[in-house]
Tab-separated table of C-alpha atoms in Angstrom:
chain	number	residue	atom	x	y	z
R	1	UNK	CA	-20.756	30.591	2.563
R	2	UNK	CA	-20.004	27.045	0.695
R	3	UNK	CA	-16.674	27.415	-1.172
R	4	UNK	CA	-17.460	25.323	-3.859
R	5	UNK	CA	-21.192	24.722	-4.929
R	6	UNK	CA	-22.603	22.368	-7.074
R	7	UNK	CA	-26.368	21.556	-8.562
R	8	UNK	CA	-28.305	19.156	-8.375
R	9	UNK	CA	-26.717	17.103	-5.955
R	10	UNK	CA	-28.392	13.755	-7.210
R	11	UNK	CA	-29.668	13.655	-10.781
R	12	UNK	CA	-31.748	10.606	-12.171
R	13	UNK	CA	-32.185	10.466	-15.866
R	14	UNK	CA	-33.213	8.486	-18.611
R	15	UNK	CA	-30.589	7.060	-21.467
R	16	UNK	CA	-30.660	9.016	-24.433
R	17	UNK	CA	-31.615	12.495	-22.277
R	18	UNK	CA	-29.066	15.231	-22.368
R	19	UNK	CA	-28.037	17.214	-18.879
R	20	UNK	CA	-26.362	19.845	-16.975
R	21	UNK	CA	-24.235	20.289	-13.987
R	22	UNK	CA	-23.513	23.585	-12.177
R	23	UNK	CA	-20.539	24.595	-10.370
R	24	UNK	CA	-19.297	27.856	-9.135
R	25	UNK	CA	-16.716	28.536	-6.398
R	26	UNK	CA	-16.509	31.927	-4.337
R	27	UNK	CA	-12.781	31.286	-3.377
R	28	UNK	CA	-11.440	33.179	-6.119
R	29	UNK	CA	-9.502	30.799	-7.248
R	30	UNK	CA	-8.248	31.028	-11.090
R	31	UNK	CA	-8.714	27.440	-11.970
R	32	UNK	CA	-11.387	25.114	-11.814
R	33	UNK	CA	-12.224	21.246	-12.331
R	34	UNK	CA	-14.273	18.479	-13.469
R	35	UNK	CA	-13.550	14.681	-11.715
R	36	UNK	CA	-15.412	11.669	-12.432
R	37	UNK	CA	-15.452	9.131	-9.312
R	38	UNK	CA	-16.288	5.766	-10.683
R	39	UNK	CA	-18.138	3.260	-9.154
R	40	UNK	CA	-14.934	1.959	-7.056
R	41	UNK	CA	-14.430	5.343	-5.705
R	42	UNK	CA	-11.701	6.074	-8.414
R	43	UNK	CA	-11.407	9.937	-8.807
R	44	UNK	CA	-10.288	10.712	-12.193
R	45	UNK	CA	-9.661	14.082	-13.903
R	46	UNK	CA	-11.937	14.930	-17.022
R	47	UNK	CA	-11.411	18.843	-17.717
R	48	UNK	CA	-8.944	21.980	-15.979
R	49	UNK	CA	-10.072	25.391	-16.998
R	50	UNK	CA	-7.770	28.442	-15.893
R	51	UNK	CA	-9.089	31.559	-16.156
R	52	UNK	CA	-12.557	30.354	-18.454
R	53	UNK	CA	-9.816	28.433	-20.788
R	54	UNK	CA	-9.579	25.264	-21.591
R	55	UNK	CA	-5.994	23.776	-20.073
R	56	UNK	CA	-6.755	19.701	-19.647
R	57	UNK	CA	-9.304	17.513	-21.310
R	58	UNK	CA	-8.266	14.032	-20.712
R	59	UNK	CA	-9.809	11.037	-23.104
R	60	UNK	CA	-13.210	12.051	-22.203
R	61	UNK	CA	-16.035	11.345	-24.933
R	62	UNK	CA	-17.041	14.493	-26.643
R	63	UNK	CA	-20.714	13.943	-25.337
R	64	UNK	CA	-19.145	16.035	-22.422
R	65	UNK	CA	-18.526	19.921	-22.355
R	66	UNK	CA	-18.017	21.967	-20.259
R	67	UNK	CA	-18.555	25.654	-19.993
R	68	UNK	CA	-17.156	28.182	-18.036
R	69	UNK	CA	-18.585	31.802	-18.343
R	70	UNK	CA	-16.984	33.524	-16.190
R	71	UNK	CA	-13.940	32.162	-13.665
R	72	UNK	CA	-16.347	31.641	-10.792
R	73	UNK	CA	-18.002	29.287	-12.526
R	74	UNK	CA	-18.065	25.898	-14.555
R	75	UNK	CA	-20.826	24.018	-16.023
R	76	UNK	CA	-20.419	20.579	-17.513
R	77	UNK	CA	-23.235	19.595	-20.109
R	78	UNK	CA	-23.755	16.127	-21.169
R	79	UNK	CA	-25.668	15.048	-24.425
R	80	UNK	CA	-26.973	11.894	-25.183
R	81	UNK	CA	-26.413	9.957	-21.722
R	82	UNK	CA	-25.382	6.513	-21.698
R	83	UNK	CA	-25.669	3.759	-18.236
R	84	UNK	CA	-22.005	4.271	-18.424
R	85	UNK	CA	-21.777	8.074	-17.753
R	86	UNK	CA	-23.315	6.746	-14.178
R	87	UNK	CA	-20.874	8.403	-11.457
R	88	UNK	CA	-20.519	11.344	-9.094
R	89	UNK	CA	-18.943	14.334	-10.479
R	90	UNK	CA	-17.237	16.540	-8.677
R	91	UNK	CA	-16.434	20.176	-9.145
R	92	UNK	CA	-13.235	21.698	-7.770
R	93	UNK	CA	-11.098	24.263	-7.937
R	94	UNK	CA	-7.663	25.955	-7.117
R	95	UNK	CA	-5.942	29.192	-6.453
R	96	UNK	CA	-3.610	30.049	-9.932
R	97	UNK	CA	-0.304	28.032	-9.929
R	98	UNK	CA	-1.188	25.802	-7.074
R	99	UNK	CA	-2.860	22.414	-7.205
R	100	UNK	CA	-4.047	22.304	-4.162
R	101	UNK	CA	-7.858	21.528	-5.100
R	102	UNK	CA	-10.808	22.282	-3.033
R	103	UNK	CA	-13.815	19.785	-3.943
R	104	UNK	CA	-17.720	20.908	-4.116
R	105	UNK	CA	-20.410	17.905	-2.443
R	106	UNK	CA	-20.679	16.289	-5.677
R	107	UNK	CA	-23.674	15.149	-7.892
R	108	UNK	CA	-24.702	11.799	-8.001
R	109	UNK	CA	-26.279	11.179	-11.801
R	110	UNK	CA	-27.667	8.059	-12.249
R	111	UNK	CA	-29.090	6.953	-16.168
R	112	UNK	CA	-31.475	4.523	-16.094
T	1	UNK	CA	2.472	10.744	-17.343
T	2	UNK	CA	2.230	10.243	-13.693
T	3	UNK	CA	0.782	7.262	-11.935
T	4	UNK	CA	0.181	6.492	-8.414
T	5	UNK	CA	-0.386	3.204	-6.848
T	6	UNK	CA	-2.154	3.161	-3.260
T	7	UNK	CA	-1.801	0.602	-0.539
T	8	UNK	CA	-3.860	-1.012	1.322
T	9	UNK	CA	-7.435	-0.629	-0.098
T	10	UNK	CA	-8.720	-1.621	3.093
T	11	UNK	CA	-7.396	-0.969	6.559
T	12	UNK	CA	-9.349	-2.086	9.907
T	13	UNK	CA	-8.011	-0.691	13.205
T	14	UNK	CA	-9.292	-0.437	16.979
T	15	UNK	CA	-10.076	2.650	18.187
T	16	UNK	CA	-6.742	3.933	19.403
T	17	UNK	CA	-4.072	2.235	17.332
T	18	UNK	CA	-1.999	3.798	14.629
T	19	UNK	CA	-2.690	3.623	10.733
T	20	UNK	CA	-0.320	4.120	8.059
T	21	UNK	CA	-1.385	4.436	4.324
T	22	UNK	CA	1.051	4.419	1.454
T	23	UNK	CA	1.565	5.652	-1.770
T	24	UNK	CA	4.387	5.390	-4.738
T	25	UNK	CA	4.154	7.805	-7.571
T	26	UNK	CA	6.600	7.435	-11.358
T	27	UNK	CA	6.798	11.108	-12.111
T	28	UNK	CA	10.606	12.330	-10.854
T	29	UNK	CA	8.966	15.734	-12.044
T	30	UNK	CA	6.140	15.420	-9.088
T	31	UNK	CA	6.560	18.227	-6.076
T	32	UNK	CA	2.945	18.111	-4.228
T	33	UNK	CA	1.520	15.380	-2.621
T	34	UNK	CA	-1.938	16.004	-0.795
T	35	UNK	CA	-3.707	13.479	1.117
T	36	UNK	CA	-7.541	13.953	1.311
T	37	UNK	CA	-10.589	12.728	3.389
T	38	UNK	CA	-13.841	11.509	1.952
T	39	UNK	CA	-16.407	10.784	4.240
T	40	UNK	CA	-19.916	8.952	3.030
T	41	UNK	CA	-21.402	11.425	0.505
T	42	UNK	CA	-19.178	14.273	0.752
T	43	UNK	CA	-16.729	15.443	-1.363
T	44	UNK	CA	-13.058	14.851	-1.026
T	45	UNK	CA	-11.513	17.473	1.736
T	46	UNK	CA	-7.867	18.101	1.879
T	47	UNK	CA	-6.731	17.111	4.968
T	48	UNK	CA	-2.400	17.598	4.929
T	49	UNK	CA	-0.062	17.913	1.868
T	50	UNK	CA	3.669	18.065	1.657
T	51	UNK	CA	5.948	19.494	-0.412
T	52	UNK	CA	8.709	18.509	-2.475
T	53	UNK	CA	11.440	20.283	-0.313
T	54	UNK	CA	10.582	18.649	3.142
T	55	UNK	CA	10.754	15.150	4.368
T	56	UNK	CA	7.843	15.334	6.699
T	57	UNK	CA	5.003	17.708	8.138
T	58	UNK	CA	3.183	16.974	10.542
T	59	UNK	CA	-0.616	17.941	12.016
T	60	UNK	CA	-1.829	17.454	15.420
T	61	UNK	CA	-2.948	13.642	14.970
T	62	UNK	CA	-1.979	13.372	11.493
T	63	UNK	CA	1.690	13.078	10.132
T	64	UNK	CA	3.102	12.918	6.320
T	65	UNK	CA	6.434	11.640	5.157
T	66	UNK	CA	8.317	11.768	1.669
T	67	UNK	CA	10.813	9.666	0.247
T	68	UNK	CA	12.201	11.461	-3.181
T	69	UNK	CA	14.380	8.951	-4.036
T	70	UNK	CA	12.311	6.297	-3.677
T	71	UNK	CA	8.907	7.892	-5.061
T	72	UNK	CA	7.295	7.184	-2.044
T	73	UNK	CA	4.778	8.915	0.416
T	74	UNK	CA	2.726	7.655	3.608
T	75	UNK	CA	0.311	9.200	5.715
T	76	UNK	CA	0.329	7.682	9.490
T	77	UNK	CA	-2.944	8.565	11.950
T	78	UNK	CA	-2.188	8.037	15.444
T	79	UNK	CA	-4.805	7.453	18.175
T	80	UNK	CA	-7.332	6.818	15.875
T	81	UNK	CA	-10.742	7.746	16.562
T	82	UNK	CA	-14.223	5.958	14.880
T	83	UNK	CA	-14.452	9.770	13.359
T	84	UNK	CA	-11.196	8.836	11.528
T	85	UNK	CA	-13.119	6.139	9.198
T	86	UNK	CA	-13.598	7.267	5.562
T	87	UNK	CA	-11.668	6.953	2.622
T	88	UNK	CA	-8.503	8.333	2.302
T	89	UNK	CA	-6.685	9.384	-1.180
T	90	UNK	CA	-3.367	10.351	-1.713
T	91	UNK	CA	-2.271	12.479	-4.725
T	92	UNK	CA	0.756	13.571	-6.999
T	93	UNK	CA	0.928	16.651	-9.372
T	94	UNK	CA	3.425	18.891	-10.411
T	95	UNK	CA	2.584	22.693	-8.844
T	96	UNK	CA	3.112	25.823	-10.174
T	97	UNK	CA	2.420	24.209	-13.451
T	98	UNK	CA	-0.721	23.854	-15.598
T	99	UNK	CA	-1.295	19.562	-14.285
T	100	UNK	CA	-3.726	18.720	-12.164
T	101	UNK	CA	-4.201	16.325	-9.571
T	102	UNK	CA	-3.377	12.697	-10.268
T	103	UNK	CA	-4.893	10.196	-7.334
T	104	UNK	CA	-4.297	7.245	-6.080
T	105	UNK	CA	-7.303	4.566	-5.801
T	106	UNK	CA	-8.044	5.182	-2.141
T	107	UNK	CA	-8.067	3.856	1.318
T	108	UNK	CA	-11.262	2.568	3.262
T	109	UNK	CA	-10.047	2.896	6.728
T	110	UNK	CA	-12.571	1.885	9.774
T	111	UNK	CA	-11.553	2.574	12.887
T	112	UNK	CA	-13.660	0.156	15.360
T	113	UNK	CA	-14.344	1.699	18.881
Protein backbone atom coordinates (compact mmCIF):
# COMPACT_ATOMS: atom_id res chain seq x y z
CA UNK A 1 0.00 0.00 0.00
CA UNK A 2 3.22 2.41 -0.64
CA UNK A 3 1.89 5.87 -1.64
CA UNK A 4 4.50 6.72 -3.80
CA UNK A 5 6.63 3.94 -5.59
CA UNK A 6 9.63 4.14 -7.34
CA UNK A 7 12.03 1.54 -9.47
CA UNK A 8 14.93 0.52 -9.17
CA UNK A 9 15.84 1.79 -5.99
CA UNK A 10 19.72 1.78 -6.72
CA UNK A 11 20.83 1.85 -10.35
CA UNK A 12 24.61 1.43 -11.39
CA UNK A 13 25.45 2.30 -14.91
CA UNK A 14 28.06 2.92 -17.22
CA UNK A 15 28.78 6.65 -18.85
CA UNK A 16 27.46 6.94 -22.14
CA UNK A 17 24.33 4.27 -21.26
CA UNK A 18 20.88 5.70 -21.41
CA UNK A 19 18.16 4.83 -18.40
CA UNK A 20 14.84 4.86 -16.88
CA UNK A 21 13.18 5.63 -13.67
CA UNK A 22 9.63 4.62 -12.65
CA UNK A 23 7.30 6.35 -10.47
CA UNK A 24 3.67 6.01 -9.84
CA UNK A 25 1.66 7.19 -6.81
CA UNK A 26 -1.82 5.62 -5.71
CA UNK A 27 -2.80 8.82 -3.70
CA UNK A 28 -4.63 10.31 -6.41
CA UNK A 29 -3.03 13.17 -6.36
CA UNK A 30 -3.15 15.47 -9.68
CA UNK A 31 0.43 16.49 -9.70
CA UNK A 32 3.55 14.80 -9.63
CA UNK A 33 7.48 15.46 -9.33
CA UNK A 34 10.95 14.89 -10.20
CA UNK A 35 13.88 16.17 -7.41
CA UNK A 36 17.45 15.70 -7.77
CA UNK A 37 19.32 15.45 -4.22
CA UNK A 38 22.91 16.23 -4.85
CA UNK A 39 25.67 14.88 -3.24
CA UNK A 40 25.33 17.45 -0.14
CA UNK A 41 21.85 16.38 0.38
CA UNK A 42 20.54 19.47 -1.65
CA UNK A 43 16.96 18.63 -2.93
CA UNK A 44 16.33 20.49 -6.01
CA UNK A 45 13.27 20.53 -8.31
CA UNK A 46 13.83 19.27 -12.01
CA UNK A 47 10.16 18.72 -13.53
CA UNK A 48 6.10 19.34 -12.10
CA UNK A 49 3.56 17.59 -14.21
CA UNK A 50 -0.26 18.30 -13.38
CA UNK A 51 -2.56 16.22 -14.76
CA UNK A 52 0.20 14.27 -17.47
CA UNK A 53 1.25 18.09 -18.46
CA UNK A 54 4.17 19.57 -18.34
CA UNK A 55 3.94 22.74 -15.63
CA UNK A 56 7.88 23.22 -14.38
CA UNK A 57 11.10 22.19 -16.01
CA UNK A 58 13.79 24.03 -14.30
CA UNK A 59 17.47 24.40 -16.15
CA UNK A 60 17.70 20.75 -16.43
CA UNK A 61 19.83 19.36 -19.51
CA UNK A 62 17.59 18.03 -22.17
CA UNK A 63 19.30 14.51 -21.73
CA UNK A 64 16.37 14.28 -19.16
CA UNK A 65 12.57 13.57 -19.94
CA UNK A 66 10.20 12.68 -18.38
CA UNK A 67 7.00 10.94 -19.21
CA UNK A 68 3.87 10.74 -17.68
CA UNK A 69 1.16 8.42 -19.26
CA UNK A 70 -1.34 8.58 -17.29
CA UNK A 71 -1.63 10.90 -13.82
CA UNK A 72 -0.66 7.98 -11.61
CA UNK A 73 2.37 7.82 -13.04
CA UNK A 74 5.79 9.51 -14.08
CA UNK A 75 8.78 8.14 -15.66
CA UNK A 76 11.98 10.09 -16.07
CA UNK A 77 14.33 8.75 -18.95
CA UNK A 78 17.85 9.74 -19.18
CA UNK A 79 20.05 9.45 -22.42
CA UNK A 80 23.54 9.55 -22.65
CA UNK A 81 24.58 9.52 -18.78
CA UNK A 82 27.33 11.53 -17.61
CA UNK A 83 29.44 11.01 -13.75
CA UNK A 84 27.60 14.17 -13.13
CA UNK A 85 23.94 12.94 -13.42
CA UNK A 86 25.21 10.82 -10.13
CA UNK A 87 22.37 11.57 -7.40
CA UNK A 88 19.20 10.17 -5.87
CA UNK A 89 16.07 11.07 -7.53
CA UNK A 90 13.14 11.30 -5.98
CA UNK A 91 9.59 11.01 -7.15
CA UNK A 92 6.78 12.92 -5.45
CA UNK A 93 3.64 14.05 -5.73
CA UNK A 94 0.67 16.30 -4.53
CA UNK A 95 -3.04 16.58 -4.30
CA UNK A 96 -4.20 19.53 -7.18
CA UNK A 97 -3.62 23.11 -5.82
CA UNK A 98 -1.67 22.09 -2.81
CA UNK A 99 2.08 21.73 -2.49
CA UNK A 100 2.18 19.71 0.08
CA UNK A 101 4.48 16.87 -1.56
CA UNK A 102 4.62 13.33 -0.57
CA UNK A 103 8.18 11.75 -1.54
CA UNK A 104 8.67 7.98 -2.97
CA UNK A 105 12.19 5.99 -1.32
CA UNK A 106 14.24 7.33 -3.99
CA UNK A 107 16.75 5.76 -6.52
CA UNK A 108 20.22 5.95 -6.02
CA UNK A 109 21.95 5.99 -9.81
CA UNK A 110 25.39 5.90 -9.77
CA UNK A 111 27.52 6.27 -13.50
CA UNK A 112 30.64 4.90 -13.41
CA UNK B 1 12.20 33.52 -7.59
CA UNK B 2 12.21 32.26 -4.12
CA UNK B 3 15.22 31.34 -2.08
CA UNK B 4 15.63 29.90 1.25
CA UNK B 5 18.61 29.92 3.41
CA UNK B 6 18.80 27.19 6.32
CA UNK B 7 20.59 27.42 9.61
CA UNK B 8 22.58 25.49 11.24
CA UNK B 9 23.80 22.66 8.91
CA UNK B 10 24.72 20.78 11.82
CA UNK B 11 23.11 20.61 15.22
CA UNK B 12 24.38 18.13 18.13
CA UNK B 13 22.11 17.79 21.19
CA UNK B 14 21.81 15.33 24.32
CA UNK B 15 19.11 13.26 24.45
CA UNK B 16 16.49 15.41 26.10
CA UNK B 17 17.32 19.01 25.28
CA UNK B 18 15.51 21.24 22.88
CA UNK B 19 16.51 21.96 19.12
CA UNK B 20 15.55 24.79 17.10
CA UNK B 21 16.22 24.97 13.26
CA UNK B 22 15.73 28.09 11.21
CA UNK B 23 14.88 29.21 8.01
CA UNK B 24 14.49 32.78 6.02
CA UNK B 25 12.79 32.73 2.70
CA UNK B 26 12.76 36.27 -0.12
CA UNK B 27 9.44 35.53 -1.71
CA UNK B 28 6.69 38.11 0.11
CA UNK B 29 4.38 35.96 -2.29
CA UNK B 30 5.31 32.57 -0.17
CA UNK B 31 2.14 31.06 2.03
CA UNK B 32 3.35 27.28 2.87
CA UNK B 33 6.15 26.35 4.71
CA UNK B 34 6.63 22.48 5.37
CA UNK B 35 9.33 21.08 7.36
CA UNK B 36 10.33 17.46 6.45
CA UNK B 37 12.30 14.46 7.93
CA UNK B 38 14.87 12.42 6.08
CA UNK B 39 16.17 9.62 7.75
CA UNK B 40 19.36 7.48 6.21
CA UNK B 41 18.04 6.20 2.84
CA UNK B 42 14.56 7.19 2.90
CA UNK B 43 12.87 9.69 1.25
CA UNK B 44 11.96 13.04 2.64
CA UNK B 45 8.57 12.67 4.94
CA UNK B 46 6.58 15.66 5.83
CA UNK B 47 6.59 15.97 9.25
CA UNK B 48 4.50 19.68 10.19
CA UNK B 49 3.78 22.66 7.84
CA UNK B 50 2.25 26.00 8.55
CA UNK B 51 0.38 28.26 6.83
CA UNK B 52 0.53 31.70 5.86
CA UNK B 53 -2.45 32.85 8.11
CA UNK B 54 -1.14 31.48 11.53
CA UNK B 55 1.80 32.34 13.62
CA UNK B 56 2.40 28.93 15.01
CA UNK B 57 1.11 25.17 15.02
CA UNK B 58 2.11 23.00 16.99
CA UNK B 59 2.46 18.83 17.16
CA UNK B 60 2.87 16.78 20.15
CA UNK B 61 6.84 17.15 20.43
CA UNK B 62 7.23 19.24 17.50
CA UNK B 63 6.30 23.04 17.24
CA UNK B 64 6.47 25.60 14.08
CA UNK B 65 6.54 29.36 14.16
CA UNK B 66 6.22 32.14 11.35
CA UNK B 67 7.40 35.49 11.20
CA UNK B 68 5.74 37.28 7.89
CA UNK B 69 7.32 40.30 8.29
CA UNK B 70 10.48 39.19 8.78
CA UNK B 71 10.53 36.11 6.22
CA UNK B 72 11.34 33.91 8.81
CA UNK B 73 10.36 30.31 10.02
CA UNK B 74 11.82 27.84 12.81
CA UNK B 75 11.02 24.51 13.76
CA UNK B 76 11.84 23.76 17.68
CA UNK B 77 11.91 19.76 18.92
CA UNK B 78 11.59 19.46 22.51
CA UNK B 79 12.72 16.42 24.54
CA UNK B 80 14.60 15.13 21.92
CA UNK B 81 14.95 11.58 21.46
CA UNK B 82 18.16 9.60 19.47
CA UNK B 83 15.00 8.69 17.01
CA UNK B 84 14.88 12.48 16.37
CA UNK B 85 18.42 12.39 14.40
CA UNK B 86 18.11 12.80 10.60
CA UNK B 87 18.09 15.59 8.43
CA UNK B 88 15.68 18.07 8.57
CA UNK B 89 14.54 20.49 5.52
CA UNK B 90 12.47 23.31 5.61
CA UNK B 91 10.55 24.60 2.53
CA UNK B 92 8.74 27.69 0.89
CA UNK B 93 6.22 27.64 -2.07
CA UNK B 94 3.37 29.49 -2.98
CA UNK B 95 -0.01 27.02 -2.71
CA UNK B 96 -2.87 26.93 -4.62
CA UNK B 97 -0.65 27.90 -7.44
CA UNK B 98 1.19 25.93 -10.14
CA UNK B 99 5.13 26.35 -7.96
CA UNK B 100 6.52 23.76 -6.38
CA UNK B 101 8.50 23.25 -3.47
CA UNK B 102 11.60 25.37 -2.98
CA UNK B 103 14.02 23.85 0.02
CA UNK B 104 16.30 24.91 2.10
CA UNK B 105 19.85 23.00 2.29
CA UNK B 106 19.03 20.94 5.36
CA UNK B 107 19.74 20.20 8.92
CA UNK B 108 21.85 17.13 10.25
CA UNK B 109 20.57 16.97 13.71
CA UNK B 110 22.00 14.05 16.17
CA UNK B 111 20.53 13.71 19.16
CA UNK B 112 23.17 11.79 21.55
CA UNK B 113 21.50 9.54 24.27
Amino acid sequence: DTAVSQTPKYLVTQMGNDKSIKCEQNLGHDTMYWYKQDSKKFLKIMFSYNNKELIINETVPNRFSPKSPDKAHLNLHINSLELGDSAVYFCASSPRGVTEAFFGQGTRLTVV
Amino acid sequence: GENVEQHPSTLSVQEGDSAVIKCTYSDSASNYFPWYKQELGKGPQLIIDIRSNVGEKKDQRIAVTLNKTAKHFSLHITETQPEDSAVYFCAASQEGSQGNLIFGKGTKLSVKP
